[in-house]
CSV table of C-alpha atoms in Angstrom, one decimal:
chain,number,residue,atom,x,y,z
A,1362,MET,CA,-0.6,7.5,13.2
A,1363,ILE,CA,-1.9,8.0,9.6
A,1364,LEU,CA,-2.2,11.8,9.9
A,1365,LYS,CA,1.1,12.1,11.6
A,1366,GLY,CA,2.6,9.8,9.2
A,1367,TRP,CA,1.3,11.9,6.3
A,1368,CYS,CA,2.5,15.1,7.9
A,1369,THR,CA,5.9,13.5,8.0
A,1370,ILE,CA,5.9,13.1,4.4
A,1371,GLU,CA,4.7,16.6,3.7
A,1372,GLU,CA,7.0,18.4,5.9
A,1373,ASN,CA,10.1,16.1,4.5
A,1374,VAL,CA,11.5,15.7,8.0
A,1375,GLU,CA,15.1,15.1,7.7
A,1376,ALA,CA,17.9,14.0,10.5
A,1377,PRO,CA,18.7,17.0,13.0
A,1378,PHE,CA,21.7,19.0,12.1
A,1379,VAL,CA,24.0,21.8,13.0
A,1380,ILE,CA,26.2,24.2,11.1
A,1381,ASP,CA,29.9,23.6,11.4
A,1382,PRO,CA,31.4,26.8,12.1
A,1383,ILE,CA,34.6,26.0,10.2
A,1384,THR,CA,33.1,24.6,6.9
A,1385,ASN,CA,29.6,26.2,7.1
A,1386,GLN,CA,28.5,23.0,6.1
A,1387,LYS,CA,25.2,21.0,7.7
A,1388,VAL,CA,26.5,18.2,9.8
A,1389,ASN,CA,24.3,15.6,11.6
A,1390,LYS,CA,23.6,16.5,15.1
A,1391,PRO,CA,24.6,13.8,17.5
A,1392,THR,CA,21.7,11.6,18.6
A,1393,GLU,CA,22.2,12.5,22.3
A,1394,GLU,CA,21.7,16.5,21.5
A,1395,TRP,CA,18.5,15.8,19.7
A,1396,SER,CA,15.5,17.8,21.5
A,1397,ASP,CA,12.4,15.6,22.1
A,1398,ILE,CA,10.7,17.2,19.2
A,1399,GLU,CA,13.6,16.3,16.8
A,1400,ARG,CA,13.6,12.6,18.4
A,1401,ALA,CA,9.8,12.4,17.9
A,1402,ASN,CA,10.0,13.6,14.3
A,1403,MET,CA,12.7,11.2,13.4
A,1404,GLU,CA,10.8,8.2,15.1
A,1405,SER,CA,7.8,9.4,12.9
A,1406,SER,CA,9.9,9.2,9.9
A,1407,ASP,CA,11.5,6.0,10.7
A,1408,ARG,CA,7.7,4.3,11.0
A,1409,VAL,CA,6.5,6.0,7.7
A,1410,LEU,CA,9.7,4.7,5.8
A,1411,ASN,CA,9.0,1.1,7.6
A,1412,SER,CA,5.1,1.2,6.7
A,1413,ILE,CA,6.0,2.1,3.1
A,1414,ARG,CA,8.6,-0.8,2.7
A,1415,GLU,CA,6.4,-3.3,4.1
A,1416,ALA,CA,3.2,-2.2,2.0
A,1417,ILE,CA,5.0,-2.5,-1.5
A,1418,PHE,CA,6.5,-5.6,-3.5
A,1419,GLU,CA,10.3,-6.6,-3.2
A,1420,LYS,CA,11.1,-5.1,-6.7
A,1421,GLU,CA,9.7,-1.6,-5.5
A,1422,GLN,CA,11.6,-2.0,-2.2
A,1423,GLN,CA,14.9,-2.4,-4.2
A,1424,ARG,CA,14.0,1.0,-5.7
A,1425,ILE,CA,13.9,2.8,-2.6
A,1426,ALA,CA,16.2,0.7,-0.4
A,1427,HIS,CA,18.7,3.5,-0.2
A,1428,TYR,CA,16.4,6.5,0.8
A,1429,LYS,CA,16.6,7.6,4.4
A,1430,ASN,CA,13.4,8.9,5.0
A,1431,GLY,CA,9.6,8.3,4.2
A,1432,LYS,CA,9.5,11.7,1.9
A,1433,GLU,CA,12.5,10.8,-0.3
A,1434,ALA,CA,10.9,7.3,-0.7
A,1435,TRP,CA,7.2,8.1,-1.2
A,1436,ASP,CA,8.4,10.8,-4.0
A,1437,VAL,CA,10.3,8.1,-6.0
A,1438,LEU,CA,7.4,5.5,-5.8
A,1439,ILE,CA,5.1,8.6,-7.0
A,1440,HIS,CA,7.5,9.5,-9.8
A,1441,PHE,CA,7.8,6.0,-10.8
A,1442,HIS,CA,4.3,5.2,-11.0
A,1443,GLU,CA,3.1,8.4,-12.6
A,1444,ARG,CA,5.7,7.7,-15.3
A,1445,GLU,CA,4.6,4.0,-15.6
A,1446,GLU,CA,0.8,5.2,-16.0
A,1447,SER,CA,1.7,7.7,-18.6
A,1448,SER,CA,3.5,5.4,-20.7
A,1449,SER,CA,0.7,2.7,-20.5
A,1450,GLN,CA,-1.7,5.2,-21.5
A,1451,ALA,CA,0.4,6.4,-24.5
A,1452,SER,CA,0.2,2.9,-25.7
């Protein structure tokens, strides 16, 4: 699970989408049309995001509450902690 979860973060798994032929925009694919691979990827992404949320303090949970996948949440936490660390080293 750990390796698959890390791969999910590295690959930035997003919800499956299709291109709307009229607007040429990405549109979320209905879940009933997801392939087995798309479904497995989304389940893995959900598990990663839930694992991150369970492992952090409530203050940090608020920081990532609106992100929809593990990659986005991970990047926000990394950015915040790197910034916090560099400011404490400068003091």
